Backbone as JSON, one array per atom type, in Angstrom:
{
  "sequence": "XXXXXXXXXXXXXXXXXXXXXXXXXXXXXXXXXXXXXXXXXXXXXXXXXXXXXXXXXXXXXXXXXXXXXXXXXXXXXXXXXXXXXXXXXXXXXXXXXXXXXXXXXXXXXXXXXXXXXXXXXXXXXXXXXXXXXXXXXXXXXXXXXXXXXXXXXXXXXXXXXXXXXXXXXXXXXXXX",
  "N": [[0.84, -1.18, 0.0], [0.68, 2.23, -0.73], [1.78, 5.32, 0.17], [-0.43, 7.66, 1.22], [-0.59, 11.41, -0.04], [-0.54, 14.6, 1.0], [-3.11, 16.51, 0.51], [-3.39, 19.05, -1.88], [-2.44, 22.27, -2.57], [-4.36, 23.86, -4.15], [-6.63, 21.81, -4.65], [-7.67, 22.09, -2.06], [-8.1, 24.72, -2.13], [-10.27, 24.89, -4.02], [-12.27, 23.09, -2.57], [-12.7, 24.84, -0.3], [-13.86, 27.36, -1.53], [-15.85, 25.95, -3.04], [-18.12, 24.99, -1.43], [-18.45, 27.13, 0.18], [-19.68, 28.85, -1.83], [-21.66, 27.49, -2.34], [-23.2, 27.05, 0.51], [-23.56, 30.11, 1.1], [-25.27, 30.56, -0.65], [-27.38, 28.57, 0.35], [-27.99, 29.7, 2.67], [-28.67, 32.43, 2.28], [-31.21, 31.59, 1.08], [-33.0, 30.39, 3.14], [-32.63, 31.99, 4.32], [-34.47, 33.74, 3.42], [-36.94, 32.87, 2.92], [-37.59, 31.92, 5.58], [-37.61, 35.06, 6.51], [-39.94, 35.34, 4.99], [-42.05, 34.16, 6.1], [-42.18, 34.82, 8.88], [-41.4, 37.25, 9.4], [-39.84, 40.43, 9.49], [-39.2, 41.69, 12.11], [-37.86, 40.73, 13.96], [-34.95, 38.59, 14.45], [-35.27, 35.93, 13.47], [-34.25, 34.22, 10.82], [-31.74, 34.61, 11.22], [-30.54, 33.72, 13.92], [-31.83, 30.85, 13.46], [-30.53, 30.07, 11.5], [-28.01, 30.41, 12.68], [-28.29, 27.98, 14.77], [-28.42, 26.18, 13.43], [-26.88, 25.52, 12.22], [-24.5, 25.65, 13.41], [-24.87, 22.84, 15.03], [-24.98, 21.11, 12.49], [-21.85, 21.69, 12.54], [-21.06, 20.29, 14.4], [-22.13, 18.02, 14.88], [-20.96, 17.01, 12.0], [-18.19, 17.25, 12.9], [-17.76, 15.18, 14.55], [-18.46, 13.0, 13.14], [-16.63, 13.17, 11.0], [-14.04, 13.04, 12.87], [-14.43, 10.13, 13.63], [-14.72, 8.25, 11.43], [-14.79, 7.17, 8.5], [-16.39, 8.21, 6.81], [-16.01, 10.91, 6.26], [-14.06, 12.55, 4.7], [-10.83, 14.77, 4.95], [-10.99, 16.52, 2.29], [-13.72, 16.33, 2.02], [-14.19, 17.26, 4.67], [-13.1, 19.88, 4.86], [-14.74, 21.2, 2.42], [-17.12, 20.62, 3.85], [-17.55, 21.42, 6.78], [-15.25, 24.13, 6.62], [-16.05, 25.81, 4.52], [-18.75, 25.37, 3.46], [-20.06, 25.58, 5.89], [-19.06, 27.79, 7.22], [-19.37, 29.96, 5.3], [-21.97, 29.89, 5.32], [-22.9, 30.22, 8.71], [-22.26, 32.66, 10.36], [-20.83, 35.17, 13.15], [-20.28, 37.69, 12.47], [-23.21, 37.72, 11.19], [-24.88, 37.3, 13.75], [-24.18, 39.41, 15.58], [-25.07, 41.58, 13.98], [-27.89, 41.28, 14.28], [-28.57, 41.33, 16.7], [-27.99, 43.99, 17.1], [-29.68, 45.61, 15.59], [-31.61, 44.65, 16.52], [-31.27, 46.16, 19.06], [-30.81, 49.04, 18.49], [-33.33, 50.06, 17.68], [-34.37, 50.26, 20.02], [-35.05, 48.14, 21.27], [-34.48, 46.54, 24.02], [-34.79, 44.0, 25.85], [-35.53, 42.11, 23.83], [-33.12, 42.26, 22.65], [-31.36, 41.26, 24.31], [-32.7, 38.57, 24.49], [-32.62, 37.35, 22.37], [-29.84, 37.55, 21.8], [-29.09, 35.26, 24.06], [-30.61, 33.44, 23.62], [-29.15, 32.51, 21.04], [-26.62, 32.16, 21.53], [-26.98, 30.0, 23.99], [-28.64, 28.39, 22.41], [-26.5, 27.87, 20.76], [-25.2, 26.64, 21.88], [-26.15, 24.48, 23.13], [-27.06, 22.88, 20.96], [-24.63, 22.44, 19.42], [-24.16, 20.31, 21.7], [-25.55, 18.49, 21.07], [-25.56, 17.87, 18.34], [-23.44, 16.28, 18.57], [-23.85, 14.27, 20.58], [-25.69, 12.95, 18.45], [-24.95, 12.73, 16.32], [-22.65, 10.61, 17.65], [-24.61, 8.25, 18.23], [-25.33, 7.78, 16.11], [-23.0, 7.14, 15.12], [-22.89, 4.56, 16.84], [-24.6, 2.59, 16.29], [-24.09, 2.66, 13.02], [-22.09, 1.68, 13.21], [-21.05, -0.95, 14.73], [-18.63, -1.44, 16.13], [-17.8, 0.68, 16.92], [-16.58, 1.87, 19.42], [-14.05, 0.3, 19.61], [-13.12, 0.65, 17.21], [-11.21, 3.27, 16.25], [-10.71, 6.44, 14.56], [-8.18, 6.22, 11.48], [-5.26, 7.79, 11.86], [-2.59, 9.25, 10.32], [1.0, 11.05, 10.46], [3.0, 12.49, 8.36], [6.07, 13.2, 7.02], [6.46, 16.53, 5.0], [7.86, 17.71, 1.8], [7.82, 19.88, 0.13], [6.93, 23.0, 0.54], [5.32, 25.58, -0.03], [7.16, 26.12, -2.22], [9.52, 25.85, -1.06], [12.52, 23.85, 0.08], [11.29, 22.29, 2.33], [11.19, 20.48, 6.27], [8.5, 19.45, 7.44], [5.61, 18.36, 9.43], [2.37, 17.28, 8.98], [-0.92, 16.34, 9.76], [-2.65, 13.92, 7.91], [-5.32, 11.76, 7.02], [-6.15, 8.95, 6.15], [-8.04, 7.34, 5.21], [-9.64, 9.02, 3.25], [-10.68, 8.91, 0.44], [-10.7, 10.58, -1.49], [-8.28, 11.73, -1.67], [-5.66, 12.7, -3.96], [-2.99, 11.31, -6.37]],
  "CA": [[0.0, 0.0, 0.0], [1.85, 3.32, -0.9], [1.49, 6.31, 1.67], [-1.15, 8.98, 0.9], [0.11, 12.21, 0.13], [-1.54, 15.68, 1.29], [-4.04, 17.73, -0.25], [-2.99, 20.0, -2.76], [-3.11, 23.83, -1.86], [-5.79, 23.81, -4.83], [-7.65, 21.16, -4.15], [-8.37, 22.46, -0.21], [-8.74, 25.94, -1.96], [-11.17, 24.85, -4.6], [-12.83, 22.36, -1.76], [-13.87, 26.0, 0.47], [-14.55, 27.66, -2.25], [-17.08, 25.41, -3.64], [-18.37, 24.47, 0.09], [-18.41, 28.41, 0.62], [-20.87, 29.11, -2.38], [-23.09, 26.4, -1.75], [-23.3, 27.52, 2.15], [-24.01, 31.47, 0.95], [-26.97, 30.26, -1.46], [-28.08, 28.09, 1.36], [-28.47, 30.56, 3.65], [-29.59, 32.95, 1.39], [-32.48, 31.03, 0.68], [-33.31, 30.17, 4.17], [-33.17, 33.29, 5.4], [-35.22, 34.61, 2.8], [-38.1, 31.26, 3.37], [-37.85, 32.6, 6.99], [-38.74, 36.3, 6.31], [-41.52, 35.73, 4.04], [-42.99, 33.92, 7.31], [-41.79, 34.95, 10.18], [-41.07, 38.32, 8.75], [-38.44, 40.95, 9.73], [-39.32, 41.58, 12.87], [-36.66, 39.76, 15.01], [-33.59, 37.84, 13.57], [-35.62, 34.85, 13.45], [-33.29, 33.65, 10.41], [-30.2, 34.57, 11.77], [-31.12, 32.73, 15.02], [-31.95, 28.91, 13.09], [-29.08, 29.91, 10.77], [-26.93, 29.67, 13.51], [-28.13, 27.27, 15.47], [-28.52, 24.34, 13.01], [-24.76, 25.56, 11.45], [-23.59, 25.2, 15.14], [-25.37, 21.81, 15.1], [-24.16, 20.49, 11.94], [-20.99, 21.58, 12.74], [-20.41, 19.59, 16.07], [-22.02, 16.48, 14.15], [-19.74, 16.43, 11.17], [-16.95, 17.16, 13.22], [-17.72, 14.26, 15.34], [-18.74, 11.9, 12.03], [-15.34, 13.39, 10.46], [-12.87, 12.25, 13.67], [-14.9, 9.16, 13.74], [-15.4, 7.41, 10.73], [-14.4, 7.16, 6.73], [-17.32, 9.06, 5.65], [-16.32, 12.31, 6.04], [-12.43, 12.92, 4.91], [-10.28, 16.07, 4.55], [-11.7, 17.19, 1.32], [-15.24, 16.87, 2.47], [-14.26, 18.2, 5.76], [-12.86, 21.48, 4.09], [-15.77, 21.78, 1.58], [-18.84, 21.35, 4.71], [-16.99, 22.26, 7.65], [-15.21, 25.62, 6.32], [-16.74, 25.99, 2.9], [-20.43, 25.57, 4.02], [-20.79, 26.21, 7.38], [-17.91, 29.14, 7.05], [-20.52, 31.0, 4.77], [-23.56, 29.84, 6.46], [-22.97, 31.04, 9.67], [-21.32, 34.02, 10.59], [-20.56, 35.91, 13.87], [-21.11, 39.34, 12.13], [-24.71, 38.28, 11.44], [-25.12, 37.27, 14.66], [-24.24, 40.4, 15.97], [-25.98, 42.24, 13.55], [-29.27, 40.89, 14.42], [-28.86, 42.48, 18.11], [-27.2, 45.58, 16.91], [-30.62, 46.16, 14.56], [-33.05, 45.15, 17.48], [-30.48, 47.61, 19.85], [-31.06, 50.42, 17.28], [-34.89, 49.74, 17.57], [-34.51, 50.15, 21.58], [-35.66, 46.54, 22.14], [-33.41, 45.91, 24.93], [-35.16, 42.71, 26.1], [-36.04, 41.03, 22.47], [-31.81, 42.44, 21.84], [-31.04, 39.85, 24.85], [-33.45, 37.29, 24.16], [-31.94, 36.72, 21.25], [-28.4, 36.91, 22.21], [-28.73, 34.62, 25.32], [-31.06, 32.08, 23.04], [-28.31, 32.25, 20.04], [-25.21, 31.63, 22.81], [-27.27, 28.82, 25.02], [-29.12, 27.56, 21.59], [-25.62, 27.1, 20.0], [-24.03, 25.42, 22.71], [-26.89, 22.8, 22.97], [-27.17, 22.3, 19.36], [-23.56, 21.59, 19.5], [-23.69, 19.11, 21.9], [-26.79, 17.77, 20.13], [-25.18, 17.39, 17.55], [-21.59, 15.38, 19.09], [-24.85, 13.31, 21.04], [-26.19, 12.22, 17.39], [-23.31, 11.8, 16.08], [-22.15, 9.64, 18.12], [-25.74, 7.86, 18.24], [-25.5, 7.49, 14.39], [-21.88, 6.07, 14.8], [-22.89, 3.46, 17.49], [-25.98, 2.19, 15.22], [-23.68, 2.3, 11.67], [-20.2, 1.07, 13.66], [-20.58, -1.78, 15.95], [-17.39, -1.77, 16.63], [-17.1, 2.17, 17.09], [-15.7, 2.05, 20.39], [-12.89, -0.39, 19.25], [-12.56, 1.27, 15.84], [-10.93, 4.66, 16.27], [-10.35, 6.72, 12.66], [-6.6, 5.94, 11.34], [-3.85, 8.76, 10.89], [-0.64, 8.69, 9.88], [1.84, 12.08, 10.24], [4.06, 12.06, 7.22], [6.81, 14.62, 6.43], [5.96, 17.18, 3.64], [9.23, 18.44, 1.92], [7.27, 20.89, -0.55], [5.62, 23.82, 1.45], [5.7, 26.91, -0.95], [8.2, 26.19, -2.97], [10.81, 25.4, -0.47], [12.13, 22.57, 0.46], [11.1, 22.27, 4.4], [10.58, 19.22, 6.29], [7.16, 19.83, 8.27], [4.74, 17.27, 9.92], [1.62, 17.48, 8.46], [-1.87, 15.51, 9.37], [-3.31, 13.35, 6.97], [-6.79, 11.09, 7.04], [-5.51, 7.88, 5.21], [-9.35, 6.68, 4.72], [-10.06, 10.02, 2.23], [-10.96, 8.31, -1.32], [-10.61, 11.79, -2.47], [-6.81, 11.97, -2.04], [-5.03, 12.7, -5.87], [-2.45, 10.2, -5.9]],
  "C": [[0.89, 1.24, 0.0], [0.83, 4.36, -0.17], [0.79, 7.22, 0.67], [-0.9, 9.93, 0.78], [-1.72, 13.48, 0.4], [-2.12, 15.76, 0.25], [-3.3, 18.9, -0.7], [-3.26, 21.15, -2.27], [-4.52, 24.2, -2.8], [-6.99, 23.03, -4.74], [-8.74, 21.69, -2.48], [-8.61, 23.9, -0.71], [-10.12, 25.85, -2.17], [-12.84, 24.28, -3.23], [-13.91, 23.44, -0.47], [-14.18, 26.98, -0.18], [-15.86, 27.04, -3.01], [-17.89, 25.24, -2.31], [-19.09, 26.2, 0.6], [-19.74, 29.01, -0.45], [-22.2, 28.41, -2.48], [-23.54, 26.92, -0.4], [-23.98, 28.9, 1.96], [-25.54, 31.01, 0.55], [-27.88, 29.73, -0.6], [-28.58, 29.15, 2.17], [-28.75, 32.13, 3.2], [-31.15, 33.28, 1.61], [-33.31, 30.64, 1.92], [-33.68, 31.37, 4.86], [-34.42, 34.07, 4.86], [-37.23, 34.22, 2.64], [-38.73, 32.14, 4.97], [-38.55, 33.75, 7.06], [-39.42, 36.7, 6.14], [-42.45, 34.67, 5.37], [-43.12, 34.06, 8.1], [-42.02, 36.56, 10.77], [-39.73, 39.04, 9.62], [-38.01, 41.75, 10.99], [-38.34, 41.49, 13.96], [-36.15, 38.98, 14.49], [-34.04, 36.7, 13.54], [-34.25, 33.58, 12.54], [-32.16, 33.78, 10.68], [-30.36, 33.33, 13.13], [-30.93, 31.19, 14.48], [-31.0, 28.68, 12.4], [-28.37, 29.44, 11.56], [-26.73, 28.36, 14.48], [-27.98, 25.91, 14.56], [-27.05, 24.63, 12.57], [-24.45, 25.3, 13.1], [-24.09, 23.53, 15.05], [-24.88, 21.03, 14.12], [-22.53, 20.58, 12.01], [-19.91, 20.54, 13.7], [-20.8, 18.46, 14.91], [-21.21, 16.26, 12.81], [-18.91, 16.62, 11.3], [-16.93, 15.72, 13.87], [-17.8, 12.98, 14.69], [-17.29, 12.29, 11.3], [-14.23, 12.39, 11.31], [-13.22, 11.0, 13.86], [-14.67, 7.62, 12.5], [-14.53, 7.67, 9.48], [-15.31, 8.04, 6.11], [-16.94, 10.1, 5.51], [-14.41, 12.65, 6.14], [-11.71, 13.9, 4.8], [-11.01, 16.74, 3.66], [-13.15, 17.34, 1.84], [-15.55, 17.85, 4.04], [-14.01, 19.37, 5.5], [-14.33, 22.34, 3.63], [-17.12, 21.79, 3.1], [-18.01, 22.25, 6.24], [-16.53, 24.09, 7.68], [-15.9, 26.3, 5.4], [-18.15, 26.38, 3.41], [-20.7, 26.11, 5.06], [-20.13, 27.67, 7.81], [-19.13, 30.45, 6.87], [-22.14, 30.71, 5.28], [-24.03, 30.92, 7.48], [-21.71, 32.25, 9.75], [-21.64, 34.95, 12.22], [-21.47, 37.16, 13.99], [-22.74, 39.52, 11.8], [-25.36, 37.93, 12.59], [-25.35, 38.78, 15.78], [-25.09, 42.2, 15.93], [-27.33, 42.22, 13.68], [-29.53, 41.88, 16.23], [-28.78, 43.48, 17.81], [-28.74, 46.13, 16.11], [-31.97, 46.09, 16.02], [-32.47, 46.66, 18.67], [-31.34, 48.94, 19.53], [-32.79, 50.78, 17.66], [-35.75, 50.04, 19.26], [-34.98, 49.23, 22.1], [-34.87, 45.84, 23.08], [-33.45, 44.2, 25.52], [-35.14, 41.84, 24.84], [-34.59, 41.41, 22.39], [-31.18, 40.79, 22.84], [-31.34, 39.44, 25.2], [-32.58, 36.85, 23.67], [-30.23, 36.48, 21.54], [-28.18, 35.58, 23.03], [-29.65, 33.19, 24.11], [-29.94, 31.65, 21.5], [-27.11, 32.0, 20.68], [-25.87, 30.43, 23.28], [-27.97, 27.93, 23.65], [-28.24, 26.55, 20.82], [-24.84, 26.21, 20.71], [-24.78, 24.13, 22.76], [-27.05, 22.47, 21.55], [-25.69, 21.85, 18.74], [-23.3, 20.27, 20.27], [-25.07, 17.89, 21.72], [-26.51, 17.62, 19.51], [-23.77, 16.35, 17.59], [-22.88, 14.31, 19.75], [-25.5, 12.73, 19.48], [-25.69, 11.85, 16.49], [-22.8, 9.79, 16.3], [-23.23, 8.05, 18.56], [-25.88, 7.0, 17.41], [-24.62, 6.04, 14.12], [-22.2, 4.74, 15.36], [-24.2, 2.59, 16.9], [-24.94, 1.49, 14.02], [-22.3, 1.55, 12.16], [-20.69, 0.61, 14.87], [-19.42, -1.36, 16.83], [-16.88, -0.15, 16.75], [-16.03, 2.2, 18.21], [-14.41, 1.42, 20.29], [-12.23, 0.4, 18.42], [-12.26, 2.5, 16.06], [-10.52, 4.82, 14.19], [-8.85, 6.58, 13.0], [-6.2, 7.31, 10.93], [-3.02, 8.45, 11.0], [-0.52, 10.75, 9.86], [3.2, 11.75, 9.24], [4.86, 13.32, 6.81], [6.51, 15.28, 4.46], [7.13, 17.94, 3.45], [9.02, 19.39, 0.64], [6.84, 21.83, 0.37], [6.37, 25.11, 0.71], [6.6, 27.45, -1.38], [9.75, 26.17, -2.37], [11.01, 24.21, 0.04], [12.54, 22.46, 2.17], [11.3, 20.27, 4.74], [9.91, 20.01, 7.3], [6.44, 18.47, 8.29], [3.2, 17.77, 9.86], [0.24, 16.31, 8.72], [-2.54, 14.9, 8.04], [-4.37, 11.99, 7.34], [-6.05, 10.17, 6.17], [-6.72, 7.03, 4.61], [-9.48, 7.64, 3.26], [-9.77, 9.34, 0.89], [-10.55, 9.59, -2.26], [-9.14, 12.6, -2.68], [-6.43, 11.96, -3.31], [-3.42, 11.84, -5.17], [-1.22, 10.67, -6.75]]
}
């Protein structure tokens, strides 16, 4: 079996770039689903934005360190790519800063305190279903840990280094 080599700097660009416009459109479109029912009112879509991106985040980090399904490249593209442009901080902030403006001091931290305590349980709601999923699809989860290997990389931008570099040795999507 010959050793896996990294991910290309293009491949992991292309991987949150594509991951990153899929994630915008998503949440886009969600937010925009949301408004026309909810309306504009109170950050409703910012709010479920973040909490299910906090939520998928914890579970495909936890199906990533776990398992084969989910390898570097796909971790790039949903992890940073998608959930990168999904969620965001600044519209988090912006959603208080607009009820602020509005003098809604209570509905400003509602929403803060239910987008902080929503994302922390929807993170570990999501590492709990995860790990739910795994012990269902992987008997043998608790035995089976995911395999790495650290392998010296003697390319790193055009010099020749030696650096220790993670690598996923399951990822099908390695270029060879």
């Amino acid at each position: 079996m010959s050793h896996p080599k990294t991910l290309s700097l293009r491949r992991r660009i292309l991987a949150v770039l594509a991951g990153g416009f899929c994630g915008t459109l998503a949440r886009y479109l969600l937010s925009q689903f949301v408004q026309s029912h909810l309306g504009k009112g109170w950050p409703y879509d910012i709010l479920l934005i973040n909490i299910t991106g906090a939520f998928l985040l914890s579970f495909i980090t936890s199906l990533a360190d776990a398992t084969v399904l989910i390898g570097p490249t796909r971790r790039l593209f949903l992890n940073v790519g998608f959930l990168g442009a999904y969620t965001t901080f600044s519209s988090l902030a912006l959603g208080a800063d607009q009820l602020l403006l509005r003098s809604a001091l209570l509905p400003a931290f509602l929403y803060l305190f239910l987008s902080i305590a929503g994302g922390g349980c929807a993170v570990l709601l999501g590492d709990w279903q995860a790990q739910w999923l795994l012990a269902r699809m992987l008997p043998t989860y608790a035995v089976r840990r995911r395999k790495s290997v650290t392998l010296p990389v003697l390319h790193v931008m055009g010099e020749e280094k030696e650096k220790l570099e993670h690598v996923d040795i399951q990822d099908d999507m390695l270029s060879t």
